[in-house]
mmCIF file of C-alpha atoms and ligand atoms in Angstrom:
data_model
loop_
_atom_site.group_PDB
_atom_site.id
_atom_site.type_symbol
_atom_site.label_atom_id
_atom_site.label_comp_id
_atom_site.label_asym_id
_atom_site.label_seq_id
_atom_site.Cartn_x
_atom_site.Cartn_y
_atom_site.Cartn_z
ATOM 1 C CA MET P 1 94.469 22.939 94.352
ATOM 2 C CA ALA P 2 95.969 20.056 92.156
ATOM 3 C CA ASP P 3 93.927 17.763 90.162
ATOM 4 C CA ILE P 4 92.953 14.559 91.679
ATOM 5 C CA ARG P 5 95.285 11.668 90.003
ATOM 6 C CA PHE P 6 95.583 8.139 90.297
ATOM 7 C CA ASP P 7 98.990 7.461 88.897
ATOM 8 C CA GLY P 8 100.424 4.028 90.280
ATOM 9 C CA LYS P 9 96.948 3.267 91.866
ATOM 10 C CA VAL P 10 95.202 0.073 90.856
ATOM 11 C CA ALA P 11 91.403 0.124 91.194
ATOM 12 C CA ILE P 12 88.734 -2.800 90.787
ATOM 13 C CA VAL P 13 85.246 -1.751 89.510
ATOM 14 C CA THR P 14 82.545 -4.237 89.825
ATOM 15 C CA GLY P 15 79.714 -4.375 87.404
ATOM 16 C CA ALA P 16 81.670 -1.890 85.136
ATOM 17 C CA GLY P 17 80.593 -3.508 81.630
ATOM 18 C CA GLY P 18 77.961 -0.839 81.045
ATOM 19 C CA GLY P 19 75.905 1.897 83.079
ATOM 20 C CA LEU P 20 77.490 3.886 86.195
ATOM 21 C CA GLY P 21 80.408 1.339 86.528
ATOM 22 C CA ARG P 22 81.705 1.464 83.092
ATOM 23 C CA GLN P 23 81.652 5.349 83.530
ATOM 24 C CA HIS P 24 83.380 5.077 87.091
ATOM 25 C CA ALA P 25 86.151 2.825 85.473
ATOM 26 C CA LEU P 26 86.894 5.177 82.317
ATOM 27 C CA GLU P 27 86.920 8.190 84.702
ATOM 28 C CA LEU P 28 89.279 6.506 87.040
ATOM 29 C CA ALA P 29 91.371 5.277 84.314
ATOM 30 C CA ARG P 30 91.821 8.770 82.476
ATOM 31 C CA ARG P 31 93.051 10.122 85.689
ATOM 32 C CA GLY P 32 95.964 7.558 85.614
ATOM 33 C CA ALA P 33 94.478 4.538 87.381
ATOM 34 C CA LYS P 34 95.077 0.807 86.395
ATOM 35 C CA VAL P 35 91.840 -0.785 86.373
ATOM 36 C CA VAL P 36 90.072 -4.298 86.431
ATOM 37 C CA VAL P 37 87.031 -4.058 84.840
ATOM 38 C CA ASN P 38 84.730 -6.759 86.163
ATOM 39 C CA ASP P 39 81.278 -7.697 84.601
ATOM 40 C CA LEU P 40 79.373 -10.713 84.606
ATOM 41 C CA GLY P 41 77.593 -9.356 81.436
ATOM 42 C CA GLY P 42 74.315 -10.627 82.248
ATOM 43 C CA SER P 43 70.716 -9.240 81.855
ATOM 44 C CA VAL P 44 69.142 -6.439 84.305
ATOM 45 C CA ASP P 45 67.490 -9.217 86.061
ATOM 46 C CA GLY P 46 70.823 -11.099 86.540
ATOM 47 C CA SER P 47 70.198 -13.825 84.174
ATOM 48 C CA GLY P 48 73.053 -14.977 81.557
ATOM 49 C CA GLY P 49 76.437 -13.701 81.398
ATOM 50 C CA SER P 50 79.425 -13.183 79.214
ATOM 51 C CA SER P 51 82.567 -11.238 79.310
ATOM 52 C CA ALA P 52 81.896 -9.256 76.281
ATOM 53 C CA ALA P 53 80.746 -6.156 78.088
ATOM 54 C CA ALA P 54 83.984 -6.193 80.462
ATOM 55 C CA ASP P 55 86.291 -6.550 77.502
ATOM 56 C CA ALA P 56 84.719 -3.676 75.597
ATOM 57 C CA VAL P 57 85.271 -1.421 78.398
ATOM 58 C CA VAL P 58 88.786 -2.677 78.857
ATOM 59 C CA ALA P 59 89.090 -1.676 74.959
ATOM 60 C CA GLU P 60 87.808 1.802 75.603
ATOM 61 C CA ILE P 61 90.519 2.143 78.310
ATOM 62 C CA LYS P 62 93.373 0.798 76.131
ATOM 63 C CA ALA P 63 92.351 2.951 73.135
ATOM 64 C CA ALA P 64 92.542 6.106 75.316
ATOM 65 C CA GLY P 65 95.945 5.038 76.113
ATOM 66 C CA GLY P 66 94.913 3.682 79.537
ATOM 67 C CA GLU P 67 95.947 0.230 81.333
ATOM 68 C CA ALA P 68 92.894 -2.068 81.885
ATOM 69 C CA ILE P 69 92.349 -5.740 82.711
ATOM 70 C CA SER P 70 88.850 -7.605 82.162
ATOM 71 C CA ASN P 71 87.076 -9.857 84.534
ATOM 72 C CA GLY P 72 83.738 -11.833 84.051
ATOM 73 C CA SER P 73 83.298 -13.177 87.228
ATOM 74 C CA SER P 74 80.034 -12.904 89.219
ATOM 75 C CA VAL P 75 80.835 -10.914 92.384
ATOM 76 C CA THR P 76 78.850 -13.682 94.518
ATOM 77 C CA ASP P 77 81.173 -16.351 93.240
ATOM 78 C CA ASP P 78 83.880 -16.951 95.638
ATOM 79 C CA ALA P 79 86.310 -18.316 92.966
ATOM 80 C CA GLY P 80 85.625 -15.853 90.719
ATOM 81 C CA VAL P 81 86.097 -13.013 93.265
ATOM 82 C CA ALA P 82 89.653 -14.717 94.096
ATOM 83 C CA LEU P 83 90.337 -14.669 90.316
ATOM 84 C CA MET P 84 89.581 -11.015 90.160
ATOM 85 C CA ILE P 85 92.080 -10.173 93.048
ATOM 86 C CA LYS P 86 95.006 -12.544 91.705
ATOM 87 C CA GLN P 87 94.469 -10.754 88.281
ATOM 88 C CA ALA P 88 95.010 -7.317 89.689
ATOM 89 C CA MET P 89 97.992 -8.440 91.998
ATOM 90 C CA ASP P 90 99.671 -10.425 89.235
ATOM 91 C CA ALA P 91 99.604 -7.614 87.016
ATOM 92 C CA TRP P 92 100.136 -4.725 89.329
ATOM 93 C CA GLY P 93 101.016 -5.991 92.813
ATOM 94 C CA ARG P 94 98.648 -4.029 94.581
ATOM 95 C CA ILE P 95 94.800 -2.835 95.224
ATOM 96 C CA ASP P 96 94.099 0.895 96.162
ATOM 97 C CA ILE P 97 90.584 1.444 95.148
ATOM 98 C CA LEU P 98 87.686 -0.872 95.182
ATOM 99 C CA ILE P 99 84.253 0.280 93.761
ATOM 100 C CA ALA P 100 81.448 -2.170 94.464
ATOM 101 C CA ASN P 101 78.739 -1.357 92.207
ATOM 102 C CA ALA P 102 77.686 -4.486 90.428
ATOM 103 C CA GLY P 103 73.701 -4.984 90.755
ATOM 104 C CA ILE P 104 70.519 -6.538 89.433
ATOM 105 C CA LEU P 105 66.680 -5.841 89.746
ATOM 106 C CA ARG P 106 64.034 -8.062 90.413
ATOM 107 C CA ASP P 107 60.902 -5.655 90.933
ATOM 108 C CA LYS P 108 57.698 -6.848 92.575
ATOM 109 C CA SER P 109 55.242 -5.919 95.355
ATOM 110 C CA PHE P 110 55.944 -7.692 98.458
ATOM 111 C CA SER P 111 52.886 -9.716 98.014
ATOM 112 C CA LYS P 112 53.854 -11.146 94.781
ATOM 113 C CA MET P 113 57.682 -11.657 95.481
ATOM 114 C CA ASP P 114 58.897 -14.982 95.380
ATOM 115 C CA MET P 115 61.661 -15.686 98.298
ATOM 116 C CA ALA P 116 64.025 -16.525 95.518
ATOM 117 C CA ASP P 117 63.934 -13.149 93.969
ATOM 118 C CA PHE P 118 64.640 -11.671 97.387
ATOM 119 C CA GLU P 119 67.374 -13.795 98.219
ATOM 120 C CA LEU P 120 69.065 -13.335 94.888
ATOM 121 C CA VAL P 121 68.810 -9.676 94.720
ATOM 122 C CA VAL P 122 70.123 -9.322 98.630
ATOM 123 C CA ASN P 123 72.936 -11.928 97.558
ATOM 124 C CA VAL P 124 73.957 -9.958 94.437
ATOM 125 C CA HIS P 125 73.974 -6.503 96.109
ATOM 126 C CA LEU P 126 75.088 -7.300 99.666
ATOM 127 C CA MET P 127 77.284 -10.381 99.568
ATOM 128 C CA GLY P 128 78.611 -9.364 96.256
ATOM 129 C CA THR P 129 79.762 -5.961 98.222
ATOM 130 C CA VAL P 130 81.018 -7.849 100.935
ATOM 131 C CA LYS P 131 82.760 -10.933 99.351
ATOM 132 C CA PRO P 132 85.153 -8.387 96.900
ATOM 133 C CA VAL P 133 85.485 -5.948 100.247
ATOM 134 C CA LYS P 134 86.632 -9.086 102.207
ATOM 135 C CA ALA P 135 88.770 -10.219 99.658
ATOM 136 C CA VAL P 136 91.014 -6.816 99.365
ATOM 137 C CA TRP P 137 90.821 -6.148 103.028
ATOM 138 C CA GLU P 138 93.701 -7.948 104.174
ATOM 139 C CA ILE P 139 95.611 -6.768 101.176
ATOM 140 C CA MET P 140 94.649 -3.036 101.851
ATOM 141 C CA LYS P 141 95.874 -3.469 105.798
ATOM 142 C CA GLU P 142 99.077 -4.567 104.404
ATOM 143 C CA GLN P 143 99.079 -1.489 102.096
ATOM 144 C CA ASN P 144 98.122 0.998 105.079
ATOM 145 C CA TYR P 145 96.135 2.193 102.448
ATOM 146 C CA GLY P 146 92.511 1.843 100.712
ATOM 147 C CA ARG P 147 89.660 3.422 99.283
ATOM 148 C CA ILE P 148 86.417 1.619 98.960
ATOM 149 C CA VAL P 149 83.187 3.058 97.553
ATOM 150 C CA VAL P 150 79.841 0.858 97.677
ATOM 151 C CA THR P 151 76.651 1.597 96.245
ATOM 152 C CA THR P 152 73.445 2.379 97.953
ATOM 153 C CA SER P 153 70.230 3.805 96.469
ATOM 154 C CA SER P 154 67.335 5.759 97.733
ATOM 155 C CA SER P 155 65.181 2.768 97.781
ATOM 156 C CA GLY P 156 67.229 1.741 100.703
ATOM 157 C CA MET P 157 67.217 4.891 102.476
ATOM 158 C CA TYR P 158 63.548 6.089 102.066
ATOM 159 C CA GLY P 159 61.721 3.332 100.153
ATOM 160 C CA ASN P 160 60.338 2.505 96.510
ATOM 161 C CA PHE P 161 57.248 0.487 95.816
ATOM 162 C CA GLY P 162 58.334 -2.914 94.399
ATOM 163 C CA GLN P 163 61.650 -2.983 95.821
ATOM 164 C CA SER P 164 61.438 -4.590 99.278
ATOM 165 C CA ASN P 165 64.278 -6.745 98.046
ATOM 166 C CA TYR P 166 66.608 -4.192 96.735
ATOM 167 C CA GLY P 167 65.950 -1.790 99.415
ATOM 168 C CA ALA P 168 66.738 -4.491 102.109
ATOM 169 C CA ALA P 169 70.162 -5.101 100.103
ATOM 170 C CA LYS P 170 71.008 -1.373 99.606
ATOM 171 C CA LEU P 171 70.623 -0.592 103.340
ATOM 172 C CA GLY P 172 72.346 -3.726 104.604
ATOM 173 C CA ILE P 173 75.380 -2.171 102.200
ATOM 174 C CA ILE P 174 75.393 0.872 104.786
ATOM 175 C CA GLY P 175 75.112 -1.288 107.907
ATOM 176 C CA PHE P 176 78.406 -3.105 106.215
ATOM 177 C CA MET P 177 79.938 0.112 106.007
ATOM 178 C CA ASN P 178 79.123 1.904 109.220
ATOM 179 C CA THR P 179 81.293 -0.856 110.990
ATOM 180 C CA ILE P 180 84.040 -1.450 108.812
ATOM 181 C CA LYS P 181 84.805 2.304 108.288
ATOM 182 C CA LEU P 182 85.595 1.733 111.954
ATOM 183 C CA GLU P 183 87.732 -1.082 111.652
ATOM 184 C CA GLY P 184 89.438 0.380 108.638
ATOM 185 C CA GLN P 185 90.485 3.633 110.099
ATOM 186 C CA LYS P 186 93.769 2.795 111.880
ATOM 187 C CA ASN P 187 94.824 1.347 108.364
ATOM 188 C CA ASN P 188 94.036 4.350 106.432
ATOM 189 C CA ILE P 189 91.263 2.354 104.645
ATOM 190 C CA HIS P 190 88.295 4.852 104.093
ATOM 191 C CA ILE P 191 84.861 3.473 102.927
ATOM 192 C CA ASN P 192 81.928 5.545 101.637
ATOM 193 C CA ALA P 193 78.573 5.007 99.983
ATOM 194 C CA ILE P 194 77.374 6.729 96.585
ATOM 195 C CA SER P 195 73.654 6.837 96.213
ATOM 196 C CA PRO P 196 73.328 7.466 92.154
ATOM 197 C CA VAL P 197 70.465 8.309 90.104
ATOM 198 C CA ALA P 198 71.499 7.970 86.391
ATOM 199 C CA ALA P 199 69.689 6.890 83.066
ATOM 200 C CA THR P 200 71.034 3.301 82.572
ATOM 201 C CA ARG P 201 69.374 -0.038 81.500
ATOM 202 C CA MET P 202 68.033 -0.123 84.963
ATOM 203 C CA THR P 203 65.866 3.065 84.943
ATOM 204 C CA GLU P 204 65.405 3.346 81.135
ATOM 205 C CA ASN P 205 61.772 2.453 81.482
ATOM 206 C CA LEU P 206 60.980 4.439 84.598
ATOM 207 C CA MET P 207 61.306 7.923 83.145
ATOM 208 C CA PRO P 208 60.527 9.938 79.934
ATOM 209 C CA ALA P 209 63.394 10.114 77.597
ATOM 210 C CA GLU P 210 63.771 14.070 78.176
ATOM 211 C CA VAL P 211 64.590 13.370 81.851
ATOM 212 C CA LEU P 212 66.830 10.593 81.079
ATOM 213 C CA GLU P 213 69.204 12.972 78.913
ATOM 214 C CA LYS P 214 69.359 15.172 82.366
ATOM 215 C CA LEU P 215 70.414 11.934 84.064
ATOM 216 C CA LYS P 216 73.872 10.606 82.284
ATOM 217 C CA PRO P 217 75.861 8.470 84.531
ATOM 218 C CA GLU P 218 78.851 10.797 83.710
ATOM 219 C CA TYR P 219 77.221 13.452 86.089
ATOM 220 C CA VAL P 220 77.411 10.731 88.979
ATOM 221 C CA SER P 221 80.905 9.222 88.307
ATOM 222 C CA PRO P 222 82.819 12.774 89.416
ATOM 223 C CA GLY P 223 81.342 12.073 93.078
ATOM 224 C CA VAL P 224 82.320 8.354 93.087
ATOM 225 C CA VAL P 225 86.011 9.316 92.022
ATOM 226 C CA TYR P 226 86.314 11.803 94.655
ATOM 227 C CA LEU P 227 85.312 9.223 97.236
ATOM 228 C CA ALA P 228 87.919 6.837 95.569
ATOM 229 C CA SER P 229 90.737 9.702 96.205
ATOM 230 C CA GLU P 230 93.210 10.124 98.932
ATOM 231 C CA GLU P 231 91.346 13.178 100.221
ATOM 232 C CA ALA P 232 88.126 11.298 100.551
ATOM 233 C CA PRO P 233 86.108 11.322 103.661
ATOM 234 C CA THR P 234 84.870 8.190 105.326
ATOM 235 C CA GLY P 235 81.437 6.861 106.241
ATOM 236 C CA ALA P 236 79.610 9.376 104.034
ATOM 237 C CA ILE P 237 76.754 8.640 102.068
ATOM 238 C CA LEU P 238 76.813 10.714 98.946
ATOM 239 C CA THR P 239 73.939 11.266 96.775
ATOM 240 C CA ALA P 240 74.469 12.169 93.146
ATOM 241 C CA GLY P 241 72.281 12.568 90.020
ATOM 242 C CA ALA P 242 71.687 15.195 87.127
ATOM 243 C CA GLY P 243 74.592 17.151 88.268
ATOM 244 C CA ALA P 244 73.372 17.753 91.896
ATOM 245 C CA PHE P 245 75.309 16.307 94.865
ATOM 246 C CA ALA P 246 74.401 15.988 98.508
ATOM 247 C CA LEU P 247 74.844 13.852 101.917
ATOM 248 C CA SER P 248 72.536 11.701 103.282
ATOM 249 C CA ARG P 249 72.607 10.604 107.090
ATOM 250 C CA ILE P 250 70.752 8.713 109.638
ATOM 251 C CA TYR P 251 69.937 11.437 112.348
ATOM 252 C CA GLU P 252 68.564 10.269 115.962
ATOM 253 C CA THR P 253 66.603 12.794 117.870
ATOM 254 C CA GLU P 254 67.648 14.065 121.416
ATOM 255 C CA GLY P 255 64.532 12.254 122.673
ATOM 256 C CA VAL P 256 63.176 12.586 126.323
ATOM 257 C CA TYR P 257 64.133 10.621 129.524
ATOM 258 C CA LEU P 258 60.860 9.073 130.857
ATOM 259 C CA GLY P 259 62.532 7.648 134.163
ATOM 260 C CA GLU P 260 62.583 4.230 135.285
ATOM 261 C CA GLY P 261 59.859 4.040 137.710
ATOM 262 C CA GLY P 262 56.263 3.881 136.505
ATOM 263 C CA LEU P 263 57.333 4.053 132.911
ATOM 264 C CA SER P 264 54.740 2.881 130.677
ATOM 265 C CA VAL P 265 53.214 2.344 127.210
ATOM 266 C CA GLU P 266 50.874 5.335 127.476
ATOM 267 C CA GLU P 267 53.724 7.552 128.627
ATOM 268 C CA VAL P 268 55.719 6.418 125.476
ATOM 269 C CA ARG P 269 52.428 7.306 123.361
ATOM 270 C CA ASP P 270 51.833 10.716 125.381
ATOM 271 C CA ASN P 271 55.103 11.939 124.548
ATOM 272 C CA TRP P 272 55.757 11.077 121.146
ATOM 273 C CA ALA P 273 56.095 14.736 119.997
ATOM 274 C CA LYS P 274 59.204 14.995 122.154
ATOM 275 C CA ILE P 275 60.368 11.575 121.020
ATOM 276 C CA ALA P 276 60.233 12.768 117.580
ATOM 277 C CA ASP P 277 61.240 16.609 117.972
ATOM 278 C CA PRO P 278 64.042 17.069 115.624
ATOM 279 C CA SER P 279 65.818 19.852 117.512
ATOM 280 C CA GLY P 280 69.075 18.950 118.509
ATOM 281 C CA GLN P 281 69.134 15.701 116.497
ATOM 282 C CA GLN P 282 72.561 14.185 115.656
ATOM 283 C CA ALA P 283 74.105 11.679 112.997
ATOM 284 C CA TYR P 284 76.088 9.600 115.212
ATOM 285 C CA VAL P 285 79.322 8.032 114.012
ATOM 286 C CA THR P 286 79.131 4.978 116.316
ATOM 287 C CA GLY P 287 76.555 3.071 117.991
ATOM 288 C CA GLY P 288 77.994 3.641 121.401
ATOM 289 C CA GLU P 289 77.166 7.284 121.237
ATOM 290 C CA GLN P 290 73.677 6.294 121.134
ATOM 291 C CA SER P 291 74.117 4.403 124.734
ATOM 292 C CA GLY P 292 76.104 7.341 125.782
ATOM 293 C CA LYS P 293 73.158 9.553 125.310
ATOM 294 C CA PHE P 294 71.038 7.400 127.238
ATOM 295 C CA PHE P 295 73.245 7.513 130.182
ATOM 296 C CA ARG P 296 73.727 11.199 129.914
ATOM 297 C CA LYS P 297 69.946 11.480 130.183
ATOM 298 C CA LEU P 298 70.059 9.102 133.029
ATOM 299 C CA GLN P 299 72.243 11.165 134.623
ATOM 300 C CA GLY P 300 70.185 14.248 134.318
ATOM 301 C CA GLY P 301 72.122 15.527 131.697
HETATM 302 N N1 NAD R 401 70.830 3.788 87.950
HETATM 303 C C1 NAD R 401 70.182 4.310 88.964
HETATM 304 O O1 NAD R 401 69.476 5.489 88.991
HETATM 305 C C2 NAD R 401 70.559 3.831 90.218
HETATM 306 C C3 NAD R 401 70.036 4.204 91.381
HETATM 307 C C4 NAD R 401 70.527 3.771 92.547
HETATM 308 C C5 NAD R 401 71.454 2.824 92.770
HETATM 309 N N2 NAD R 401 71.991 2.500 91.488
HETATM 310 C C6 NAD R 401 72.706 1.517 91.658
HETATM 311 O O2 NAD R 401 74.138 1.350 90.823
HETATM 312 C C7 NAD R 401 74.797 0.395 90.343
HETATM 313 C C8 NAD R 401 75.119 0.300 88.892
HETATM 314 O O3 NAD R 401 73.913 0.438 88.250
HETATM 315 P P1 NAD R 401 73.334 1.010 86.821
HETATM 316 O O4 NAD R 401 72.144 1.703 87.077
HETATM 317 O O5 NAD R 401 74.562 1.377 85.985
HETATM 318 O O6 NAD R 401 72.965 -0.675 86.307
HETATM 319 P P2 NAD R 401 73.166 -1.477 85.264
HETATM 320 O O7 NAD R 401 72.633 -2.705 84.957
HETATM 321 O O8 NAD R 401 73.980 -0.836 83.755
HETATM 322 O O9 NAD R 401 74.803 -1.955 85.710
HETATM 323 C C9 NAD R 401 74.975 -2.892 86.575
HETATM 324 C C10 NAD R 401 76.337 -3.759 86.199
HETATM 325 O O10 NAD R 401 76.300 -4.942 87.115
HETATM 326 C C11 NAD R 401 76.669 -6.102 86.084
HETATM 327 N N3 NAD R 401 76.223 -7.274 87.279
HETATM 328 C C12 NAD R 401 74.945 -7.536 87.525
HETATM 329 N N4 NAD R 401 75.209 -8.658 88.326
HETATM 330 C C13 NAD R 401 76.489 -8.871 88.525
HETATM 331 C C14 NAD R 401 77.281 -10.003 89.301
HETATM 332 N N5 NAD R 401 76.657 -10.972 89.872
HETATM 333 N N6 NAD R 401 78.561 -9.657 88.986
HETATM 334 C C15 NAD R 401 79.233 -8.883 88.330
HETATM 335 N N7 NAD R 401 78.767 -7.772 87.665
HETATM 336 C C16 NAD R 401 77.271 -8.011 87.668
HETATM 337 C C17 NAD R 401 75.651 -6.178 85.292
HETATM 338 O O11 NAD R 401 76.085 -6.796 84.084
HETATM 339 C C18 NAD R 401 75.708 -4.726 84.722
HETATM 340 O O12 NAD R 401 77.027 -4.320 83.756
HETATM 341 C C19 NAD R 401 73.828 -0.708 91.004
HETATM 342 O O13 NAD R 401 74.607 -1.679 92.327
HETATM 343 C C20 NAD R 401 72.863 -0.211 91.143
HETATM 344 O O14 NAD R 401 71.655 -1.017 92.049
HETATM 345 C C21 NAD R 401 71.783 2.929 90.315
#
């Protein structure tokens, strides 16, 4: 099969001044994409800011013979997001790919967590994904083409001590994807999620150096770049790290029909093992499939 190329395609990568985003931007540019490198350039907790980080990645792309533009906006700032889109459209007239990668951490156990830190993390990850997607959506619809990759986390899908704010935001992003994957389909807009594990400043204090060495961001980017390609599926959650790749799905068990008459709390308790039985479980593509199952069971199917 032919190599995957992005010649003539325009990509925006948010939070691409360092870590994973930088690597995604470099790989897209290496394969021919013109790239807007966005990064607020703040610290890992979201404080501060400068366009120096984005500028440096643009310089790297240009030094390698690629095309790139720097944008230092925050993904939560409406005017900044609008500017990022305008820069891409003015320079290249289209936007084919959006990688929503920007993010911060404000970890604390839920008891100790300030609500301000909860709201900030949800805002940066969730609204900082939604706003750039909203800003490219009509452009992609008009083009009848778009590839969007959002960034989730095992903390959202499975939990991680001290990350209730981050986990809520990261699974919120999956909820967002699950609906817009349906709404984008008729205009050939595919949206997928990456759940990475990589050695970046976000994780540098969490693991020993020899483990971090095996978790280079460049081991994640091939998955992201595949999800940004014409051949990408839609609605997938790709997990990636250390060179390993897998899919994560939300499964629902077949469950039981307990009937309408005499239904009680105790019946739910007494049938818990059957409700939880994984045999025949399925990953639905739309919410309506769940209701469909309920009605099938009601009719004795
Ligand atoms: N590293 C991991 O193991 C891991 C695991 C799961 C998920 N993630 C996610 O991957 C993404 C990239 O993280 P990373 O590990 O490369 O960390 P990172 O801190 O190196 O990269 C995040 C980048 O986003 C930028 N950023 C932060 N807030 C921004 C804003 N408001 N506007 C624009 N840019 C902003 C930062 O300046 C930074 O360069 C994040 O969404 C993170 O939650 C990372």
